[in-house]
Coordinates of N, CA and C in Angstrom, one line a residue:
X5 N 168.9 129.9 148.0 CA 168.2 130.6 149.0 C 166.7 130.3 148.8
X6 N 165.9 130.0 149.7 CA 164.6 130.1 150.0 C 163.9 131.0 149.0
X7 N 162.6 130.8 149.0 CA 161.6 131.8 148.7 C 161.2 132.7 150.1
X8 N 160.1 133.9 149.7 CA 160.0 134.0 150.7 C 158.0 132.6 151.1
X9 N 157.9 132.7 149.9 CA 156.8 131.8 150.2 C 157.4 130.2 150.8
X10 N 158.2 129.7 149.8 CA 158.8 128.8 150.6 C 159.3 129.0 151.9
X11 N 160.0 129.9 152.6 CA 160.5 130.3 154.1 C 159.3 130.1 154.7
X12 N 158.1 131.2 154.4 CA 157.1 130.9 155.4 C 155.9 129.2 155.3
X13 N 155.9 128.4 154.1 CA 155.7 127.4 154.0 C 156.4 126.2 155.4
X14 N 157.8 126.8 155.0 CA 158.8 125.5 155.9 C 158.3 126.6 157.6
X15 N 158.2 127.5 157.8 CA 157.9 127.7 158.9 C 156.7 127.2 159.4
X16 N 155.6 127.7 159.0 CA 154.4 127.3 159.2 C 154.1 125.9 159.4
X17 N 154.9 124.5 158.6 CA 155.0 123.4 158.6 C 155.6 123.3 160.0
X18 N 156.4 123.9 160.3 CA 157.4 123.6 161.4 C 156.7 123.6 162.6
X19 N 156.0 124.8 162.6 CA 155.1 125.2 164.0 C 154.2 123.8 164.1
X20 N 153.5 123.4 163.3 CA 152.0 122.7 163.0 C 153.1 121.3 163.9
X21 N 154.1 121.1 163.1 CA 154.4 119.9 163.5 C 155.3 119.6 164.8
X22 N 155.6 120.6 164.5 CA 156.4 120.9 167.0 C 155.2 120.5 167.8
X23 N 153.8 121.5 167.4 CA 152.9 120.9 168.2 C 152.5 119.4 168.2
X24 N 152.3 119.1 166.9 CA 151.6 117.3 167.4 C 152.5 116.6 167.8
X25 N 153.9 117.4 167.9 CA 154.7 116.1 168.3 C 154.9 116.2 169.8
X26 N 155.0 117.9 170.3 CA 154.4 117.9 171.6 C 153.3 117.4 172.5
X27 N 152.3 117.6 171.7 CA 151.2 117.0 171.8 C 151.3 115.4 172.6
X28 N 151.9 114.7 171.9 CA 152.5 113.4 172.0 C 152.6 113.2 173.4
X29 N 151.4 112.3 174.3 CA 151.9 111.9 175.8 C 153.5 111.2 176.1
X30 N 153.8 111.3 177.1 CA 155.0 111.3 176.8 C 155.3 109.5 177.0
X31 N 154.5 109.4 177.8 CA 154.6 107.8 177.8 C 154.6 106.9 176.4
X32 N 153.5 107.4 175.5 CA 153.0 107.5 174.3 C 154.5 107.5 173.5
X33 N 155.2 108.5 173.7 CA 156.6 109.0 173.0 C 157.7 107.9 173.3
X34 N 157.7 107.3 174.6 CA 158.4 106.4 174.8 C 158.4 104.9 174.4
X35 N 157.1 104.9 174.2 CA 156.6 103.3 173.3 C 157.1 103.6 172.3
X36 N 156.6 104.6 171.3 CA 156.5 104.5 170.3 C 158.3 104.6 169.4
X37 N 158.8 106.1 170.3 CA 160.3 105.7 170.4 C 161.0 104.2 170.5
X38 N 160.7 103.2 171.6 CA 161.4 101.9 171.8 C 160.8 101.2 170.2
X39 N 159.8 101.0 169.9 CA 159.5 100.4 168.8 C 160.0 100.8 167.4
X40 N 160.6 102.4 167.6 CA 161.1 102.5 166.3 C 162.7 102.6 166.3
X41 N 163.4 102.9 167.5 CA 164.6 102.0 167.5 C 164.8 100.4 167.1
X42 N 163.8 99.9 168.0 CA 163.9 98.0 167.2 C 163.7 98.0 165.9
X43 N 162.5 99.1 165.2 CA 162.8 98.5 163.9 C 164.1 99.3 163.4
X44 N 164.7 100.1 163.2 CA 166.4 100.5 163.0 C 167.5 99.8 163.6
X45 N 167.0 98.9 164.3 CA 168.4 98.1 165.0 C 168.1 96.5 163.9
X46 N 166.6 96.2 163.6 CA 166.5 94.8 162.8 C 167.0 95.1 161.6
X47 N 167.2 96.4 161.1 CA 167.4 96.4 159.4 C 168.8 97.4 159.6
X48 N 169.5 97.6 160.6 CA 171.2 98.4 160.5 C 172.1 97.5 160.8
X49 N 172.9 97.0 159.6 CA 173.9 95.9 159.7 C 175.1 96.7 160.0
X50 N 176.0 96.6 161.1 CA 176.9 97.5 161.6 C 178.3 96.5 161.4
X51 N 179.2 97.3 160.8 CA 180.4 96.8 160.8 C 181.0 96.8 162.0
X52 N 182.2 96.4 162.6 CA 183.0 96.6 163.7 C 183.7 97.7 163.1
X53 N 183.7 98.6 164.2 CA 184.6 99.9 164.2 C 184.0 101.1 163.5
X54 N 182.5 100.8 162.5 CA 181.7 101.9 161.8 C 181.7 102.9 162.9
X55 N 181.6 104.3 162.6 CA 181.2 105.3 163.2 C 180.0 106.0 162.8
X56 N 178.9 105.8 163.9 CA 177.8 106.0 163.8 C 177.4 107.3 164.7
X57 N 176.9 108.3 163.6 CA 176.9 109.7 164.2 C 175.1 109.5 164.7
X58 N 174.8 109.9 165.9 CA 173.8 109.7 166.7 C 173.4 110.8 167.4
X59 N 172.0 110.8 167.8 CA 171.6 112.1 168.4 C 171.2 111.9 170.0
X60 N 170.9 112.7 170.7 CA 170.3 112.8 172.1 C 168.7 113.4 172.0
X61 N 167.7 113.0 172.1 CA 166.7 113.9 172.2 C 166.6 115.0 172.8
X62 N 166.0 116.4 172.3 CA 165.7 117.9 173.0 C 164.2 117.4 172.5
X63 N 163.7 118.3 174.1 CA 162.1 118.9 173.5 C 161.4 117.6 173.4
X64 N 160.4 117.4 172.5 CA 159.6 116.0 172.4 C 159.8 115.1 171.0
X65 N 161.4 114.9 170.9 CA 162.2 114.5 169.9 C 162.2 113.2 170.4
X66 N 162.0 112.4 169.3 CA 162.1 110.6 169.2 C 163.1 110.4 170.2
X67 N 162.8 109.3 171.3 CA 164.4 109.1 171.8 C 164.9 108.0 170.9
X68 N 166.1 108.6 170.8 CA 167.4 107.5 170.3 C 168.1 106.7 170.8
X69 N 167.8 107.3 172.5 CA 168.9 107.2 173.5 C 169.3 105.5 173.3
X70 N 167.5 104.6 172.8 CA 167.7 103.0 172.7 C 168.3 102.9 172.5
X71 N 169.2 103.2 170.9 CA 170.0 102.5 170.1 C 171.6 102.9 170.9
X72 N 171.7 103.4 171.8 CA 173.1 103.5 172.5 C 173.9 101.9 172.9
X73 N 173.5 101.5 173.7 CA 174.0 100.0 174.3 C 174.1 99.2 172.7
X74 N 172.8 98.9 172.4 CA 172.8 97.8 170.8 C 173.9 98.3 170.2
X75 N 173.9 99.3 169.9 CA 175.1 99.8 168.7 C 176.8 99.5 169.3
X76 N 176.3 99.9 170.5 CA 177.8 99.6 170.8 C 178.3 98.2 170.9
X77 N 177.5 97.5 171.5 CA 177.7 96.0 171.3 C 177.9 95.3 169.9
X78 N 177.2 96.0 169.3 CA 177.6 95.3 167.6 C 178.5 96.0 167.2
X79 N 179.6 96.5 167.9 CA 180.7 97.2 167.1 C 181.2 98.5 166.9
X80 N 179.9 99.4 166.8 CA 179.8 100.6 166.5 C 180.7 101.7 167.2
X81 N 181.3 102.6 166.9 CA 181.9 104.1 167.8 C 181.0 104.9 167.5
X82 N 180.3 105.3 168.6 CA 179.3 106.6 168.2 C 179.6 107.9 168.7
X83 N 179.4 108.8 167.8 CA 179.4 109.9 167.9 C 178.0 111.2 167.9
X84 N 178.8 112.1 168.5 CA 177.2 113.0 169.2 C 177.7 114.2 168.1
X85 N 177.0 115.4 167.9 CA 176.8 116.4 167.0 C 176.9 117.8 168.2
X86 N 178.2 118.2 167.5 CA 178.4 119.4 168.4 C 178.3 120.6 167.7
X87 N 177.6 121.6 167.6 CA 177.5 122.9 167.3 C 178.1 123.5 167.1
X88 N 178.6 124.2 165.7 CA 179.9 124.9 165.8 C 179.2 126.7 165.8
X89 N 179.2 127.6 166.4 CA 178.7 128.6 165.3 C 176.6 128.4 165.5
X90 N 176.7 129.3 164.7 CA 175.2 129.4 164.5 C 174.8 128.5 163.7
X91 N 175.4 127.5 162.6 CA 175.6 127.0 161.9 C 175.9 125.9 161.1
X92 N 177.3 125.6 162.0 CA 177.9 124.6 161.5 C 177.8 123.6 162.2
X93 N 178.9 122.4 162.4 CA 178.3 121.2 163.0 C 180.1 120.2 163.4
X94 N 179.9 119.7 164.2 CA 180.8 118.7 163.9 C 180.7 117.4 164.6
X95 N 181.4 116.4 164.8 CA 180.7 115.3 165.8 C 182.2 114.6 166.4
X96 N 181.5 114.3 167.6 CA 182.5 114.0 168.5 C 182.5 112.9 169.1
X97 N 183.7 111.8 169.0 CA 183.4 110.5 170.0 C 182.6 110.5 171.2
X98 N 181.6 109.5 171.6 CA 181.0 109.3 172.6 C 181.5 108.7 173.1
X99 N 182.3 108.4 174.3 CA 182.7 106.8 174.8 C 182.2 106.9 175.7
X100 N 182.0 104.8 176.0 CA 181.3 104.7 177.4 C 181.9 105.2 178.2
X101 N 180.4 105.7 179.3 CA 181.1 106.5 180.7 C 181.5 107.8 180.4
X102 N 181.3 108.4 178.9 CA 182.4 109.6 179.6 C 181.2 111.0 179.3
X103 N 181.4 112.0 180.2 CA 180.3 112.9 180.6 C 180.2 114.0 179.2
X104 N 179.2 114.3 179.1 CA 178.4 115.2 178.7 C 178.5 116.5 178.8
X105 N 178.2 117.5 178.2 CA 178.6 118.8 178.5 C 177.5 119.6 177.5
X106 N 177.2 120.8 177.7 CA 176.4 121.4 177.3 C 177.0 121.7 175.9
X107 N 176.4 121.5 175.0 CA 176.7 121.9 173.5 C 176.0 122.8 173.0
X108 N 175.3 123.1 173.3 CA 174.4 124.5 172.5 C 173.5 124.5 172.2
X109 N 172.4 125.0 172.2 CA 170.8 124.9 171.3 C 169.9 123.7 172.1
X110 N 170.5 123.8 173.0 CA 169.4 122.6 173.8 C 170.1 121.3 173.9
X111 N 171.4 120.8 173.5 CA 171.9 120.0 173.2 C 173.2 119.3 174.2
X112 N 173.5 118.5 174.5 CA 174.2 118.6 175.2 C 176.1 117.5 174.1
X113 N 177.1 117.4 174.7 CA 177.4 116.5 173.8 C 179.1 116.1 174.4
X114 N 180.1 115.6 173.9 CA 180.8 114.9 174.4 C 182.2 116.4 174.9
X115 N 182.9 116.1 175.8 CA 183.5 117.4 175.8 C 184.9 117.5 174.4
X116 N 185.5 118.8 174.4 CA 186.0 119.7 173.6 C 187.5 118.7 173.2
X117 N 187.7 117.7 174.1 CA 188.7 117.1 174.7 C 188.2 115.6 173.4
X118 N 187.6 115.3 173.1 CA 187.1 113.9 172.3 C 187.2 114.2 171.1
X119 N 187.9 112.9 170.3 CA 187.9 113.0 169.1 C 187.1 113.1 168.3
X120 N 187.5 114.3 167.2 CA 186.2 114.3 166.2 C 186.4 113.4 165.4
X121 N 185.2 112.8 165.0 CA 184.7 111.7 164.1 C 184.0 112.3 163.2
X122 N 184.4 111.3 161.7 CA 183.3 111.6 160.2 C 182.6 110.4 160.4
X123 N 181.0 110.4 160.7 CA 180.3 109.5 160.7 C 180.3 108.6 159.3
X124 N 180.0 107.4 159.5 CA 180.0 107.0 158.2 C 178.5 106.2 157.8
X125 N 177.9 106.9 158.8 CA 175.6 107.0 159.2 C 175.8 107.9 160.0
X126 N 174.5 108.5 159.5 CA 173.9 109.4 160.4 C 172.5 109.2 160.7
X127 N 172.2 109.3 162.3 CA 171.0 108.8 162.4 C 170.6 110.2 163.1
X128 N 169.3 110.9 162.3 CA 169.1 112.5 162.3 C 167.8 112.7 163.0
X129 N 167.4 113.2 164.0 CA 165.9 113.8 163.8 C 165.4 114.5 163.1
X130 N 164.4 114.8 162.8 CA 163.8 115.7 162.1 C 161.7 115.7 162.7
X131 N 161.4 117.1 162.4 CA 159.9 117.3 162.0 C 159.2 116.7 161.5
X132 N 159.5 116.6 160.2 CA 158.7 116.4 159.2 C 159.7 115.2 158.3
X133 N 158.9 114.5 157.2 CA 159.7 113.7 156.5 C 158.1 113.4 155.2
X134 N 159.1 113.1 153.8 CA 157.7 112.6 153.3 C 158.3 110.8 152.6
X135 N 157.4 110.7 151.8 CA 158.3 109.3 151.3 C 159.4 109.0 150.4
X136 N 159.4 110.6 149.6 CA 160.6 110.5 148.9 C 161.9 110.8 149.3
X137 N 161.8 110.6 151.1 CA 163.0 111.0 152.0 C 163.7 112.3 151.9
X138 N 162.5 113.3 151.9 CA 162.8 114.8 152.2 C 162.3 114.9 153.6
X139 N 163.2 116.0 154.6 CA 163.4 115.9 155.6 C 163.0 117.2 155.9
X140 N 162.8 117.7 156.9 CA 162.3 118.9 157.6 C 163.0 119.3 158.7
X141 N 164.3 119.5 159.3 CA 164.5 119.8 160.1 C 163.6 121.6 161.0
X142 N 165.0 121.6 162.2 CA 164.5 122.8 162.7 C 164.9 124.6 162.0
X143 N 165.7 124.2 160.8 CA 165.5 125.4 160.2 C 167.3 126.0 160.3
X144 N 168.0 125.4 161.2 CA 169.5 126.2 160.9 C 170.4 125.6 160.0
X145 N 169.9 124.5 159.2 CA 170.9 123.6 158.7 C 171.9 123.1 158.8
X146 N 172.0 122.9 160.1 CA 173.2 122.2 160.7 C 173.4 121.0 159.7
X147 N 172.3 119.8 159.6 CA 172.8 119.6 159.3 C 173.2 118.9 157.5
X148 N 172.2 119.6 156.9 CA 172.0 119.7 155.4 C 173.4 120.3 155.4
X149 N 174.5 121.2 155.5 CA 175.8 121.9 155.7 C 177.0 120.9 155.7
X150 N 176.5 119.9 156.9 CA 177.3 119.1 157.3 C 177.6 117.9 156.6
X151 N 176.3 117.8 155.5 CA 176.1 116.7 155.1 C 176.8 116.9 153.4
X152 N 176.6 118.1 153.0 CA 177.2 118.8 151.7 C 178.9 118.5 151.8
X153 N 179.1 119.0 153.1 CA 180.4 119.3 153.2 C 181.3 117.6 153.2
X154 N 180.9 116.8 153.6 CA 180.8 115.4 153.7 C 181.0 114.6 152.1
X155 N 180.2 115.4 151.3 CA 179.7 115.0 149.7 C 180.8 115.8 149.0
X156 N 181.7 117.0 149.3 CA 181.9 117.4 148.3 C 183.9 116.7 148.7
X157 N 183.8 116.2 150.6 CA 185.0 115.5 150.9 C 185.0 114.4 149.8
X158 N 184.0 113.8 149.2 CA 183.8 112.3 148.8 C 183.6 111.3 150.0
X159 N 182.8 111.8 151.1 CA 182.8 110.6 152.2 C 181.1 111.3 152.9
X160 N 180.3 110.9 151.6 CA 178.6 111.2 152.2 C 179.0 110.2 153.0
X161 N 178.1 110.1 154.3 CA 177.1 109.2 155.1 C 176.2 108.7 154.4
X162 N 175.4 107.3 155.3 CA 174.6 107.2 155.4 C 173.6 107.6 155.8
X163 N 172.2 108.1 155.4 CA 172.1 109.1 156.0 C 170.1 108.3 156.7
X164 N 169.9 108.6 158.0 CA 169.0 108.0 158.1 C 167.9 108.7 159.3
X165 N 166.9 108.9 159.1 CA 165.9 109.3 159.7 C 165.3 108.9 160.8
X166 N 165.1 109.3 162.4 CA 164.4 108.4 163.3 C 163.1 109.6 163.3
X167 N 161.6 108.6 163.5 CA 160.8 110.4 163.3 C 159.6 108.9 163.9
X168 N 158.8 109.7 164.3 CA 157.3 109.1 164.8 C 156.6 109.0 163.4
X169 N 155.6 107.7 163.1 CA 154.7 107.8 162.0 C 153.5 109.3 162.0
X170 N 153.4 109.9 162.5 CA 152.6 110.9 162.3 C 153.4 112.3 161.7
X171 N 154.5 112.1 161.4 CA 155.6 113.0 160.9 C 155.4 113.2 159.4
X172 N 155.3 112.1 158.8 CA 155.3 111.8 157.0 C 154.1 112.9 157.2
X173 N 154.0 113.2 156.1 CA 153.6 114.3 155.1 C 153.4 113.7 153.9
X174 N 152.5 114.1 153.0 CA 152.4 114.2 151.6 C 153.4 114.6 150.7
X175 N 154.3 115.8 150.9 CA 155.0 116.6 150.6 C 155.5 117.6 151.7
X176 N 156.9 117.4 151.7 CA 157.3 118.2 152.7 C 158.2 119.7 152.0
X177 N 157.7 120.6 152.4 CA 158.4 122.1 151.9 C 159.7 121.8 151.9
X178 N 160.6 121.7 150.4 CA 162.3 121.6 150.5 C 162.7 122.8 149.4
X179 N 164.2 123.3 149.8 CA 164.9 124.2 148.8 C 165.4 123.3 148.2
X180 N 166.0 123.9 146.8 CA 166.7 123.4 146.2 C 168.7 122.6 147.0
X181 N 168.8 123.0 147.9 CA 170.1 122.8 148.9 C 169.3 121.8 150.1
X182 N 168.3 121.1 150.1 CA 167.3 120.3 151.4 C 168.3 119.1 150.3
X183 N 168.4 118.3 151.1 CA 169.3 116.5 151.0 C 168.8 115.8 151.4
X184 N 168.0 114.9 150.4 CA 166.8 113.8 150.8 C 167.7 112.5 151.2
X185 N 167.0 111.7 152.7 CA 167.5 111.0 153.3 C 167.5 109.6 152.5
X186 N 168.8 108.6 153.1 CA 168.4 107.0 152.4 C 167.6 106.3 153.1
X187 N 167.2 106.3 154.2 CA 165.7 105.7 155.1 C 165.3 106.6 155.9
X188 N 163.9 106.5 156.2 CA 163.2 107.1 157.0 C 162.3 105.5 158.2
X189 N 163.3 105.5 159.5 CA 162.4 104.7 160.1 C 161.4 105.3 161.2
X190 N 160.4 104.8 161.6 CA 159.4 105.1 162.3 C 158.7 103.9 163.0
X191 N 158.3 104.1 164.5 CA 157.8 102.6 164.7 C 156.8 101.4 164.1
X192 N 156.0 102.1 163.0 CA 155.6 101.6 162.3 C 156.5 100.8 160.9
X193 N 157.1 101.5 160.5 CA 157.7 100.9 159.3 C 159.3 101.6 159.0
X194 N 159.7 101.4 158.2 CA 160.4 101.7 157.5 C 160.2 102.5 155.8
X195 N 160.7 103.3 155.7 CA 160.6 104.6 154.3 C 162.0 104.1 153.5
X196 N 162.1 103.9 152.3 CA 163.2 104.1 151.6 C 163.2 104.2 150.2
X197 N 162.9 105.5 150.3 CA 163.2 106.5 148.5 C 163.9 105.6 147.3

């Protein structure tokens, strides 16, 4: 568990960085998004049949949406992140064509009806990130939870970061239960702890 200094650190960070990322024109967001999918699509060697757990942007969240078509063409089954609870998490085939449904928390995702998938990558948003691939999500741990639960199966993910270069940090507020990522890309570069 948290400190309370640590709680209000990770909050305070959180707020600071909702805004600049708000902040962020949106056109601006959209460049910078397509440039940092290409660099994650030049350095992700995808097997045929991998299952690659993938996100939808909420709010002024990196889109990912790019890497949808590429991934599928190189092979990939992707899967979206559904909400279990306040809490928990699971992820669900995406197939082409098939509709969307509201999942919770701003999120939308594949219906109740698709098979659940154990990603074997995960490509995660987050706030904040620093270089030693500590992450900053939005604070419910979805999916620090999901990712434990994965590690103690014996089948971690890959675990990988999409975030705008103005995200890194010097040091990002983590508990001792935070699960530092194996890349952090951004349209500028690539991060790997």
């Amino acid at each position: 568990m948290d400190s309370t200094a640590l709680k209000e650190h990770k909050a305070t960070t959180r707020r600071e960085m909702t805004r600049l990322r708000d902040e962020l024109p949106i056109g601006e967001r959209e460049r910078q998004s397509t440039q940092a999918c290409q660099q994650l699509l030049d350095r992700l060697a995808v097997a045929q049949g991998q299952v690659i757990g993938l996100f939808l942007p909420i709010k002024s969240e990196i889109n990912a949406s790019m890497l949808v078509e590429p991934l599928r063409e190189q092979g990939a089954r992707l899967a979206l992140p559904v909400p279990i609870g306040r809490t928990g998490m699971i992820f669900r085939a995406w197939e082409r064509d098939a509709p969307l449904v509201d999942a919770g928390f701003g999120t939308v995702g594949p219906e109740k009806t698709a098979e659940e998938l154990i990603p074997d990558c995960l490509i995660m948003p987050l706030l904040a990130f620093d270089a030693r691939g500590d992450r900053l999500g939005y604070g419910a741990g979805h999916y620090d939870r999901y990712i434990s639960e994965r590690i103690i199966e014996g089948r971690k993910p890959q675990l990988i970061g999409l975030a705008f270069s103005f995200q890194k940090l010097d040091k990002v507020p983590v508990g001792s239960y935070d699960l530092p990522l194996d890349m952090i890309v951004t349209e500028r570069g690539v991060y790997t702890p």
